[in-house]
Coordinates of N, CA and C in Angstrom, one line a residue:
M1 N 3.3 -17.0 0.7 CA 1.9 -16.8 0.2 C 1.3 -18.1 -0.2
W2 N 0.0 -18.4 0.1 CA -0.7 -19.6 -0.2 C -1.9 -19.2 -1.0
T3 N -2.1 -19.7 -2.2 CA -3.3 -19.4 -3.0 C -4.0 -20.8 -3.3
P4 N -5.0 -21.2 -2.4 CA -5.7 -22.4 -2.6 C -6.5 -22.4 -3.9
D5 N -6.9 -21.2 -4.4 CA -7.7 -21.1 -5.6 C -7.5 -19.7 -6.1
P6 N -7.9 -19.4 -7.4 CA -7.6 -18.1 -7.9 C -8.3 -16.9 -7.2
K7 N -9.2 -17.2 -6.3 CA -10.0 -16.1 -5.7 C -9.6 -15.9 -4.2
H8 N -8.7 -16.7 -3.7 CA -8.3 -16.6 -2.3 C -6.8 -16.7 -2.1
S9 N -6.3 -15.8 -1.2 CA -4.9 -15.8 -1.0 C -4.6 -15.6 0.5
V10 N -3.7 -16.3 1.1 CA -3.3 -16.1 2.5 C -1.8 -15.9 2.5
W11 N -1.3 -14.8 3.2 CA 0.1 -14.5 3.2 C 0.5 -14.1 4.6
A12 N 1.8 -14.3 4.8 CA 2.4 -13.9 6.1 C 3.8 -13.4 5.9
S13 N 4.3 -12.6 6.8 CA 5.7 -12.0 6.7 C 6.2 -11.7 8.1
V14 N 7.5 -11.7 8.2 CA 8.3 -11.3 9.3 C 9.4 -10.4 8.8
S15 N 9.8 -9.4 9.6 CA 10.9 -8.5 9.2 C 11.5 -7.8 10.4
R16 N 12.7 -7.4 10.2 CA 13.4 -6.6 11.3 C 14.0 -5.4 10.7
A17 N 13.9 -4.3 11.4 CA 14.4 -3.0 10.8 C 15.0 -2.2 12.0
A18 N 16.0 -1.3 11.6 CA 16.6 -0.5 12.6 C 16.7 0.9 12.1
R19 N 16.7 1.9 13.0 CA 16.9 3.3 12.7 C 18.1 3.8 13.4
T20 N 19.1 4.3 12.6 CA 20.3 4.8 13.2 C 20.0 6.2 13.7
P21 N 20.5 6.5 14.9 CA 20.2 7.9 15.5 C 20.7 9.0 14.5
S22 N 20.0 10.1 14.5 CA 20.3 11.2 13.6 C 21.5 12.0 14.2
R23 N 22.1 12.8 13.4 CA 23.2 13.7 13.9 C 22.6 14.7 14.9
G24 N 21.4 15.1 14.8 CA 20.8 16.0 15.7 C 20.7 15.4 17.1
E25 N 20.4 14.1 17.1 CA 20.2 13.4 18.4 C 21.6 13.1 19.1
T26 N 22.6 12.9 18.3 CA 23.9 12.5 18.8 C 24.9 13.6 18.9
Q27 N 24.7 14.8 18.2 CA 25.8 15.8 18.1 C 25.3 17.2 18.4
A28 N 24.0 17.5 18.3 CA 23.6 18.9 18.2 C 22.8 19.3 19.5
N29 N 23.1 20.5 20.0 CA 22.2 21.2 21.0 C 21.2 22.0 20.2
I30 N 19.9 21.7 20.5 CA 18.8 22.4 19.8 C 17.9 23.1 20.8
A31 N 17.7 24.4 20.5 CA 16.8 25.2 21.3 C 15.4 24.9 20.9
L32 N 14.6 24.5 21.9 CA 13.2 24.2 21.6 C 12.2 25.3 21.9
G33 N 12.6 26.3 22.6 CA 11.7 27.4 23.0 C 11.9 27.7 24.4
G34 N 11.1 28.7 24.9 CA 11.1 29.2 26.2 C 9.9 28.9 27.0
V35 N 10.0 28.7 28.3 CA 8.9 28.5 29.2 C 8.8 29.8 30.1
P36 N 7.7 30.5 30.1 CA 7.5 31.7 31.0 C 7.6 31.3 32.5
T37 N 8.3 32.1 33.3 CA 8.5 31.8 34.7 C 7.6 32.7 35.6
G38 N 7.1 33.8 35.0 CA 6.3 34.7 35.8 C 7.2 35.8 36.6
F39 N 8.5 35.7 36.5 CA 9.4 36.6 37.1 C 9.8 37.7 36.1
P40 N 10.3 38.9 36.6 CA 10.7 40.0 35.7 C 11.9 39.6 34.9
A41 N 12.2 40.3 33.8 CA 13.4 40.1 33.0 C 14.6 40.4 33.8
P42 N 15.7 39.7 33.6 CA 16.0 38.7 32.6 C 15.6 37.3 33.0
F43 N 14.8 37.1 34.1 CA 14.5 35.8 34.6 C 13.0 35.4 34.2
D44 N 12.5 36.0 33.1 CA 11.1 35.8 32.7 C 10.9 34.5 32.0
Q45 N 12.0 33.9 31.4 CA 11.9 32.6 30.7 C 13.0 31.6 31.0
I46 N 12.6 30.4 30.9 CA 13.6 29.3 31.0 C 13.8 28.7 29.6
Q47 N 15.0 28.6 29.1 CA 15.2 28.1 27.8 C 15.3 26.6 27.8
V48 N 14.5 25.9 27.0 CA 14.5 24.5 26.9 C 15.4 24.0 25.8
M49 N 16.4 23.2 26.1 CA 17.4 22.7 25.2 C 17.4 21.2 25.1
A50 N 17.4 20.7 23.8 CA 17.6 19.3 23.6 C 19.1 19.1 23.5
Q51 N 19.6 18.2 24.3 CA 21.0 17.9 24.4 C 21.3 16.6 23.8
P52 N 22.5 16.5 23.0 CA 22.8 15.3 22.3 C 23.3 14.2 23.2
N53 N 23.3 13.0 22.7 CA 23.8 11.8 23.4 C 24.6 11.0 22.4
P54 N 25.9 11.0 22.4 CA 26.7 10.3 21.4 C 26.7 8.8 21.6
D55 N 26.1 8.3 22.7 CA 26.1 6.9 23.0 C 24.8 6.2 22.6
L56 N 23.9 6.9 21.9 CA 22.6 6.3 21.5 C 22.8 5.1 20.7
R57 N 22.0 4.1 20.9 CA 21.9 2.9 20.1 C 20.8 3.0 19.1
A58 N 20.8 2.3 18.0 CA 19.8 2.3 17.0 C 18.5 1.8 17.6
E59 N 17.4 2.4 17.2 CA 16.1 1.9 17.5 C 15.8 0.6 16.6
K60 N 15.1 -0.4 17.2 CA 14.9 -1.6 16.4 C 13.4 -2.0 16.5
V61 N 12.9 -2.7 15.5 CA 11.6 -3.2 15.5 C 11.6 -4.6 14.8
F62 N 10.8 -5.5 15.4 CA 10.5 -6.8 14.8 C 9.1 -6.8 14.5
A63 N 8.7 -7.0 13.2 CA 7.4 -6.9 12.7 C 6.9 -8.3 12.2
A64 N 5.7 -8.6 12.5 CA 5.0 -9.8 12.0 C 3.6 -9.5 11.5
E65 N 3.3 -10.0 10.3 CA 2.0 -9.7 9.7 C 1.4 -11.0 9.1
I66 N 0.1 -11.1 9.1 CA -0.6 -12.1 8.4 C -1.9 -11.5 7.7
G67 N -2.2 -11.9 6.5 CA -3.3 -11.3 5.8 C -4.1 -12.3 5.0
Y68 N -5.3 -11.9 4.6 CA -6.2 -12.8 3.8 C -6.9 -11.9 2.8
R69 N -6.8 -12.3 1.5 CA -7.4 -11.5 0.4 C -8.4 -12.4 -0.3
T70 N -9.6 -11.8 -0.6 CA -10.6 -12.5 -1.3 C -11.1 -11.7 -2.5
Q71 N -11.1 -12.3 -3.7 CA -11.7 -11.7 -4.9 C -13.1 -12.3 -5.1
W72 N -14.1 -11.6 -4.4 CA -15.4 -12.2 -4.4 C -16.0 -12.3 -5.8
T73 N -15.9 -11.2 -6.6 CA -16.3 -11.2 -8.0 C -15.2 -10.5 -8.8
D74 N -15.4 -10.4 -10.1 CA -14.4 -9.7 -10.9 C -14.3 -8.2 -10.5
K75 N -15.3 -7.7 -9.8 CA -15.3 -6.2 -9.5 C -15.3 -5.9 -8.0
F76 N -15.3 -6.9 -7.1 CA -15.3 -6.7 -5.7 C -14.3 -7.6 -5.0
S77 N -13.4 -6.9 -4.2 CA -12.4 -7.7 -3.4 C -12.2 -7.1 -2.0
T78 N -11.8 -7.9 -1.1 CA -11.5 -7.4 0.3 C -10.2 -8.0 0.8
D79 N -9.6 -7.2 1.7 CA -8.3 -7.6 2.3 C -8.5 -7.4 3.8
I80 N -7.9 -8.3 4.6 CA -7.8 -8.1 6.1 C -6.4 -8.5 6.5
T81 N -5.8 -7.7 7.4 CA -4.5 -7.9 7.8 C -4.4 -7.7 9.3
A82 N -3.7 -8.6 10.0 CA -3.4 -8.4 11.4 C -1.9 -8.3 11.5
F83 N -1.4 -7.4 12.5 CA 0.0 -7.1 12.6 C 0.4 -7.0 14.1
S84 N 1.7 -7.2 14.3 CA 2.3 -7.0 15.6 C 3.7 -6.5 15.4
N85 N 4.0 -5.3 16.1 CA 5.3 -4.7 16.0 C 5.9 -4.6 17.4
H86 N 7.1 -5.1 17.5 CA 7.8 -5.1 18.8 C 9.0 -4.2 18.8
Y87 N 9.0 -3.1 19.5 CA 10.1 -2.1 19.5 C 11.0 -2.1 20.7
T88 N 12.3 -2.0 20.4 CA 13.3 -1.9 21.5 C 14.2 -0.7 21.3
D89 N 14.8 -0.2 22.4 CA 15.8 0.9 22.3 C 15.2 2.1 21.7
L90 N 13.9 2.4 21.9 CA 13.3 3.6 21.4 C 14.0 4.9 21.9
I91 N 14.2 5.8 21.0 CA 14.9 7.1 21.4 C 13.9 8.1 21.9
M92 N 14.0 8.6 23.1 CA 13.1 9.5 23.7 C 13.8 10.6 24.5
F93 N 13.0 11.6 25.0 CA 13.5 12.6 25.8 C 13.5 12.2 27.3
R94 N 14.5 12.7 28.1 CA 14.4 12.6 29.5 C 14.8 13.9 30.1
Q95 N 14.0 14.4 31.0 CA 14.3 15.8 31.6 C 15.5 15.8 32.5
G96 N 16.5 16.7 32.2 CA 17.6 16.8 33.1 C 17.4 17.8 34.2
S97 N 18.4 18.1 35.0 CA 18.4 19.0 36.1 C 18.4 20.5 35.6
L98 N 17.5 21.3 36.1 CA 17.4 22.7 35.7 C 18.7 23.4 36.1
N99 N 19.3 24.2 35.2 CA 20.5 25.0 35.4 C 20.0 26.4 35.8
F100 N 20.1 26.8 37.1 CA 19.6 28.1 37.5 C 20.6 29.2 37.1
A101 N 21.9 28.9 36.8 CA 22.8 29.9 36.4 C 22.6 30.4 35.0
T102 N 22.2 29.5 34.1 CA 21.9 29.9 32.7 C 20.4 29.9 32.4
L103 N 19.6 29.5 33.4 CA 18.2 29.4 33.2 C 17.8 28.6 32.0
T104 N 18.4 27.4 31.9 CA 18.1 26.4 30.9 C 17.6 25.1 31.5
Q105 N 16.7 24.5 30.8 CA 16.1 23.2 31.2 C 16.5 22.2 30.1
P106 N 17.5 21.3 30.4 CA 17.9 20.3 29.4 C 16.9 19.2 29.2
L107 N 16.7 18.7 28.0 CA 16.0 17.5 27.7 C 17.0 16.6 27.0
I108 N 17.3 15.4 27.5 CA 18.4 14.6 27.0 C 17.8 13.4 26.3
W109 N 18.4 13.2 25.1 CA 18.0 12.0 24.3 C 18.6 10.7 25.0
Y110 N 17.8 9.6 25.1 CA 18.2 8.4 25.7 C 17.5 7.2 25.1
N111 N 18.0 6.0 25.2 CA 17.3 4.8 24.8 C 16.5 4.3 25.9
N112 N 15.2 4.2 25.7 CA 14.3 3.7 26.7 C 14.4 2.2 26.9
S113 N 14.6 1.8 28.1 CA 14.8 0.3 28.3 C 13.5 -0.4 28.3
R114 N 12.4 0.3 28.4 CA 11.1 -0.4 28.3 C 10.7 -0.7 26.9
E115 N 10.3 -1.9 26.6 CA 9.9 -2.3 25.3 C 8.4 -1.9 25.0
V116 N 8.1 -1.7 23.7 CA 6.8 -1.2 23.3 C 6.3 -2.2 22.2
T117 N 5.1 -2.6 22.3 CA 4.5 -3.5 21.3 C 3.2 -2.8 20.8
T118 N 3.1 -2.8 19.5 CA 1.8 -2.3 18.9 C 1.2 -3.4 18.1
R119 N -0.1 -3.5 18.3 CA -0.9 -4.6 17.6 C -2.1 -4.0 17.0
G120 N -2.6 -4.6 15.9 CA -3.7 -4.0 15.2 C -4.2 -4.8 14.1
I121 N -5.3 -4.3 13.4 CA -5.9 -5.0 12.3 C -6.3 -3.9 11.3
E122 N -6.2 -4.3 10.0 CA -6.5 -3.4 8.9 C -7.5 -4.1 8.0
I123 N -8.5 -3.4 7.6 CA -9.5 -4.0 6.6 C -9.7 -3.0 5.5
A124 N -9.7 -3.6 4.3 CA -9.8 -2.8 3.1 C -10.7 -3.5 2.1
G125 N -11.4 -2.7 1.3 CA -12.3 -3.2 0.2 C -12.3 -2.4 -1.0
E126 N -12.5 -3.0 -2.2 CA -12.6 -2.2 -3.4 C -13.7 -2.8 -4.3
W127 N -14.5 -1.8 -4.8 CA -15.7 -2.2 -5.6 C -15.7 -1.4 -6.9
Q128 N -15.5 -2.0 -8.0 CA -15.6 -1.4 -9.3 C -17.1 -1.4 -9.7
A129 N -17.9 -0.5 -9.2 CA -19.3 -0.5 -9.4 C -19.7 -0.4 -10.9
L130 N -19.0 0.5 -11.6 CA -19.2 0.6 -13.1 C -17.9 0.8 -13.7
D131 N -17.8 0.7 -15.0 CA -16.6 0.8 -15.7 C -15.9 2.2 -15.4
W132 N -16.7 3.2 -15.1 CA -16.2 4.5 -14.9 C -16.3 5.0 -13.4
M133 N -16.7 4.1 -12.5 CA -16.9 4.4 -11.1 C -16.3 3.3 -10.2
R134 N -15.6 3.8 -9.2 CA -15.0 2.8 -8.2 C -15.0 3.3 -6.8
F135 N -15.3 2.4 -5.9 CA -15.3 2.8 -4.4 C -14.2 2.0 -3.7
T136 N -13.5 2.6 -2.9 CA -12.5 2.0 -2.0 C -12.7 2.4 -0.6
G137 N -12.5 1.5 0.4 CA -12.6 1.9 1.8 C -11.6 1.1 2.6
N138 N -11.3 1.7 3.7 CA -10.3 1.0 4.6 C -10.6 1.5 6.1
Y139 N -10.2 0.6 7.0 CA -10.3 0.9 8.4 C -9.1 0.2 9.1
S140 N -8.6 0.9 10.1 CA -7.5 0.3 10.9 C -7.7 0.6 12.4
H141 N -7.3 -0.4 13.2 CA -7.4 -0.3 14.6 C -6.0 -0.6 15.2
L142 N -5.5 0.3 16.0 CA -4.2 0.2 16.5 C -4.2 0.3 18.1
K143 N -3.5 -0.6 18.7 CA -3.4 -0.6 20.2 C -1.9 -0.6 20.5
I144 N -1.5 0.3 21.4 CA -0.1 0.4 21.8 C 0.0 -0.2 23.3
E145 N 0.8 -1.2 23.5 CA 1.0 -1.8 24.8 C 2.4 -1.6 25.3
R146 N 2.5 -1.0 26.5 CA 3.8 -0.8 27.1 C 3.7 -0.6 28.6
P147 N 4.8 -1.0 29.3 CA 4.8 -0.7 30.8 C 4.7 0.8 31.1
Y148 N 4.3 1.1 32.2 CA 4.2 2.5 32.6 C 5.6 3.1 32.8
D149 N 5.8 4.3 32.3 CA 7.1 4.9 32.4 C 6.9 6.4 32.8
S150 N 7.4 6.7 34.0 CA 7.1 8.0 34.6 C 7.7 9.1 33.7
D151 N 8.8 8.9 32.9 CA 9.4 9.9 32.1 C 8.6 10.1 30.8
N152 N 7.9 9.1 30.4 CA 7.0 9.2 29.2 C 5.7 8.5 29.4
P153 N 4.8 9.1 30.2 CA 3.6 8.4 30.6 C 2.5 8.3 29.6
D154 N 2.6 9.1 28.5 CA 1.5 9.2 27.6 C 1.8 8.6 26.2
I155 N 2.8 7.8 26.0 CA 3.1 7.3 24.7 C 2.0 6.5 24.1
A156 N 1.3 5.7 24.9 CA 0.2 4.9 24.4 C -1.0 5.7 23.8
G157 N -1.1 7.0 24.2 CA -2.1 7.8 23.7 C -1.7 8.8 22.6
L158 N -0.5 8.6 22.0 CA 0.0 9.6 21.0 C -0.4 9.2 19.6
S159 N -1.1 8.1 19.4 CA -1.5 7.7 18.1 C -3.0 7.3 18.2
P160 N -3.8 7.7 17.2 CA -5.2 7.4 17.3 C -5.5 5.9 17.2
R161 N -6.5 5.4 17.9 CA -6.8 4.0 17.9 C -7.6 3.6 16.6
H162 N -8.4 4.6 16.1 CA -9.2 4.3 15.0 C -8.9 5.2 13.8
R163 N -8.9 4.7 12.6 CA -8.8 5.5 11.4 C -9.6 4.8 10.3
G164 N -10.2 5.6 9.5 CA -11.0 5.0 8.4 C -11.2 6.0 7.3
S165 N -11.4 5.5 6.1 CA -11.7 6.4 4.9 C -12.6 5.7 3.9
L166 N -13.3 6.5 3.1 CA -14.1 6.0 2.0 C -13.9 6.9 0.8
R167 N -13.5 6.3 -0.3 CA -13.2 7.1 -1.5 C -14.1 6.7 -2.7
W168 N -14.5 7.7 -3.4 CA -15.4 7.5 -4.5 C -14.7 8.2 -5.7
Q169 N -14.3 7.4 -6.7 CA -13.6 7.8 -7.9 C -14.4 7.7 -9.1
M170 N -14.5 8.7 -10.0 CA -15.3 8.7 -11.2 C -14.5 9.2 -12.4
D171 N -14.5 8.5 -13.5 CA -14.0 8.9 -14.7 C -15.1 9.5 -15.6
L172 N -15.2 10.8 -15.6 CA -16.3 11.4 -16.3 C -16.0 11.7 -17.8
P173 N -17.0 12.0 -18.6 CA -16.7 12.3 -20.0 C -15.7 13.5 -20.2
E174 N -15.2 13.6 -21.4 CA -14.3 14.7 -21.8 C -13.1 14.7 -20.9
R175 N -12.6 13.5 -20.6 CA -11.3 13.4 -19.8 C -11.3 14.1 -18.5
V176 N -12.4 14.1 -17.8 CA -12.5 14.7 -16.5 C -12.6 13.6 -15.5
K177 N -11.9 13.8 -14.3 CA -12.0 12.8 -13.2 C -12.4 13.5 -11.9
L178 N -13.2 12.9 -11.1 CA -13.6 13.4 -9.9 C -13.4 12.4 -8.8
D179 N -12.7 12.8 -7.7 CA -12.4 11.9 -6.6 C -12.9 12.6 -5.3
L180 N -13.7 11.9 -4.5 CA -14.3 12.4 -3.3 C -13.8 11.4 -2.1
T181 N -13.3 12.0 -1.0 CA -12.8 11.1 0.1 C -13.4 11.6 1.4
L182 N -14.0 10.7 2.1 CA -14.4 11.0 3.5 C -13.5 10.3 4.4
R183 N -12.9 11.0 5.4 CA -11.9 10.5 6.3 C -12.3 10.7 7.8
H184 N -12.0 9.7 8.6 CA -12.2 9.8 10.1 C -11.0 9.4 10.8
V185 N -10.6 10.2 11.8 CA -9.4 9.9 12.7 C -9.8 10.0 14.1
G186 N -9.5 8.9 14.9 CA -9.9 8.9 16.3 C -9.1 9.9 17.2
K187 N -9.6 10.1 18.4 CA -9.0 11.1 19.3 C -7.6 10.6 19.8
L188 N -6.8 11.5 20.3 CA -5.5 11.2 21.0 C -5.8 11.2 22.4
A189 N -5.6 10.0 23.1 CA -6.0 9.9 24.5 C -5.0 10.3 25.5
A190 N -3.8 10.7 25.0 CA -2.7 11.1 26.0 C -3.2 12.3 26.8
V191 N -2.8 12.3 28.1 CA -3.2 13.4 29.0 C -2.8 14.8 28.4
G192 N -1.6 14.9 27.9 CA -1.2 16.2 27.4 C -1.7 16.6 26.0
Q193 N -2.5 15.8 25.4 CA -2.9 16.1 24.0 C -4.3 16.8 24.0
Q194 N -5.3 16.1 24.5 CA -6.7 16.7 24.4 C -7.1 17.1 23.0
V195 N -6.7 16.2 22.1 CA -7.1 16.4 20.7 C -8.3 15.5 20.3
P196 N -9.4 16.0 20.0 CA -10.6 15.2 19.8 C -10.6 14.5 18.4
A197 N -11.4 13.5 18.3 CA -11.6 12.9 17.0 C -12.1 13.9 16.0
Y198 N -11.9 13.6 14.7 CA -12.4 14.5 13.7 C -12.8 13.7 12.4
T199 N -13.7 14.2 11.7 CA -14.1 13.7 10.4 C -14.1 14.8 9.4
T200 N -13.5 14.5 8.2 CA -13.4 15.6 7.2 C -13.6 15.0 5.8
F201 N -13.5 15.9 4.9 CA -13.9 15.6 3.5 C -12.9 16.3 2.5
D202 N -12.4 15.5 1.5 CA -11.6 16.0 0.5 C -12.2 15.8 -0.9
A203 N -11.8 16.7 -1.8 CA -12.3 16.6 -3.2 C -11.2 16.9 -4.2
R204 N -11.2 16.2 -5.3 CA -10.2 16.5 -6.4 C -10.9 16.4 -7.7
L205 N -10.8 17.5 -8.5 CA -11.4 17.5 -9.9 C -10.2 17.7 -10.9
A206 N -10.0 16.8 -11.8 CA -8.9 16.8 -12.7 C -9.4 16.8 -14.2
Y207 N -8.6 17.4 -15.0 CA -8.9 17.5 -16.5 C -7.6 17.2 -17.2
E208 N -7.7 16.4 -18.2 CA -6.6 16.0 -19.1 C -6.8 16.5 -20.5
P209 N -6.4 17.8 -20.8 CA -6.7 18.3 -22.2 C -6.0 17.5 -23.3
V210 N -4.8 17.1 -23.0 CA -4.0 16.2 -24.0 C -3.4 15.1 -23.2
S211 N -3.0 14.1 -23.9 CA -2.4 12.9 -23.2 C -1.1 13.3 -22.5
G212 N -1.1 13.0 -21.2 CA 0.1 13.3 -20.4 C 0.1 14.6 -19.6
L213 N -0.9 15.5 -19.9 CA -1.0 16.8 -19.3 C -2.2 16.8 -18.4
E214 N -2.1 17.1 -17.1 CA -3.3 17.1 -16.2 C -3.4 18.4 -15.4
L215 N -4.5 18.9 -15.4 CA -4.8 20.1 -14.6 C -5.8 19.6 -13.5
A216 N -5.4 19.9 -12.2 CA -6.2 19.4 -11.1 C -6.6 20.5 -10.1
F217 N -7.8 20.5 -9.6 CA -8.2 21.4 -8.5 C -8.6 20.6 -7.3
V218 N -7.9 20.9 -6.2 CA -8.0 20.1 -5.0 C -8.5 20.9 -3.8
A219 N -9.5 20.4 -3.1 CA -10.0 21.0 -1.8 C -9.9 20.0 -0.7
Q220 N -9.3 20.4 0.4 CA -9.0 19.5 1.6 C -9.6 20.1 2.8
N221 N -10.1 19.2 3.7 CA -10.6 19.5 5.0 C -11.8 20.5 4.9
L222 N -12.8 20.0 4.1 CA -13.9 20.9 3.8 C -15.0 21.0 4.9
F223 N -15.0 20.1 5.9 CA -16.1 20.1 6.9 C -15.9 21.2 7.9
S224 N -14.7 21.8 8.1 CA -14.5 22.8 9.1 C -13.3 23.7 8.7
P225 N -13.3 25.0 9.1 CA -12.2 25.9 8.7 C -10.8 25.4 9.1
R226 N -10.8 24.7 10.3 CA -9.5 24.1 10.8 C -9.8 23.1 11.9
H227 N -8.8 22.2 12.1 CA -8.9 21.2 13.2 C -7.5 20.9 13.7
P228 N -7.4 20.6 15.0 CA -6.1 20.1 15.6 C -5.9 18.7 15.3
E229 N -4.6 18.3 15.1 CA -4.3 16.9 14.9 C -3.2 16.4 15.9
F230 N -2.4 17.3 16.5 CA -1.4 16.9 17.4 C -0.9 18.1 18.3
Q231 N -0.6 17.9 19.5 CA -0.1 18.9 20.4 C 1.4 18.7 20.6
D232 N 2.2 19.5 19.9 CA 3.6 19.4 20.0 C 4.1 19.6 21.4
S233 N 3.5 20.6 22.1 CA 4.0 21.0 23.4 C 3.9 19.8 24.4
A234 N 3.1 18.8 24.2 CA 3.0 17.7 25.1 C 4.2 16.9 25.1
A235 N 4.9 16.8 24.0 CA 6.1 15.9 23.9 C 7.3 16.6 24.5
I236 N 7.4 17.9 24.6 CA 8.6 18.5 25.0 C 8.3 19.4 26.3
S237 N 7.2 19.2 26.9 CA 6.9 19.9 28.2 C 6.9 21.4 28.0
L238 N 6.4 21.9 26.9 CA 6.2 23.3 26.6 C 4.8 23.7 26.6
P239 N 4.4 24.8 27.1 CA 3.0 25.2 27.0 C 2.6 25.7 25.6
G240 N 1.4 25.8 25.3 CA 1.0 26.3 24.0 C -0.2 25.5 23.4
A241 N -0.8 26.1 22.5 CA -2.0 25.5 21.8 C -1.5 24.6 20.7
A242 N -2.3 23.6 20.4 CA -2.0 22.6 19.3 C -2.0 23.4 18.0
A243 N -1.1 23.0 17.1 CA -1.2 23.5 15.8 C -2.4 22.9 15.1
E244 N -3.1 23.7 14.3 CA -4.3 23.3 13.6 C -4.1 23.3 12.1
I245 N -4.7 22.3 11.5 CA -4.6 22.1 10.0 C -5.8 22.9 9.4
P246 N -5.5 23.9 8.6 CA -6.6 24.7 8.0 C -7.3 24.0 6.8
R247 N -8.4 24.5 6.4 CA -9.0 24.1 5.1 C -8.1 24.7 4.0
S248 N -7.9 23.9 2.9 CA -7.0 24.4 1.9 C -7.6 24.1 0.5
I249 N -7.4 25.0 -0.4 CA -7.8 24.8 -1.8 C -6.6 25.2 -2.7
Y250 N -6.2 24.4 -3.6 CA -5.1 24.7 -4.5 C -5.2 24.0 -5.9
G251 N -4.4 24.5 -6.8 CA -4.4 23.9 -8.2 C -3.1 23.2 -8.4
K252 N -3.1 22.2 -9.3 CA -1.9 21.4 -9.6 C -1.8 21.1 -11.1
L253 N -0.6 21.3 -11.7 CA -0.3 21.0 -13.1 C 0.7 19.8 -13.1
S254 N 0.3 18.7 -13.8 CA 1.2 17.6 -13.9 C 1.4 17.2 -15.4
W255 N 2.7 16.9 -15.7 CA 3.0 16.6 -17.1 C 3.8 15.3 -17.1
R256 N 3.3 14.2 -17.7 CA 4.0 13.0 -17.9 C 4.6 12.9 -19.3
F257 N 5.9 12.5 -19.4 CA 6.5 12.4 -20.7 C 7.4 11.2 -20.8

């Protein structure tokens, strides 16, 4: 980190991490569901099975980041960060040969030899407009770069390219707090996904009757009754509709001691 003066900071970092394969990936046969065949029973479905691979290597990533932070005033600051992550030995599914005797379709875990790089930028800002009111916002842009792989053609579209949010926090009288958050997530561009971009709104109202005790009322995804975020069936070659996240309202009791 370099701080030429009290209001400006430049920093950079490099790191390397690895993920050891799970026991499910190396030891377990897992039934993922059935695919209808259109034939009468008992040949009406093909069972899809995830098969283990005891020779899996750990997934690895080399990450590099650089950032710049500016404290423009005592109440307003911004951050900008650029990053690049390089992945090797990613663990993925590969379709095996259909077993007609048992009507099972194996999907086998393996280490993909094709390397994947993700690059992007993140921007964040914070403004303490008043002693009791604060605004925070952030935006991220992500790009996945990888050679074409016929076994996994849609990896580059499995993460949204754009994400952003704006949060408004208020400390109201009588120990009441109100937080409002506007969020936007870009579409998933993978062929098997067909998940559109969405914008939604969250709210949180909290009351602290005594020090350390907080009662909160939270409402999430208020702009629509429900919205899809990911199509699980695209990753495992199973038909079906995307799971949708519903609007939710709940209460929460917290006690700090």
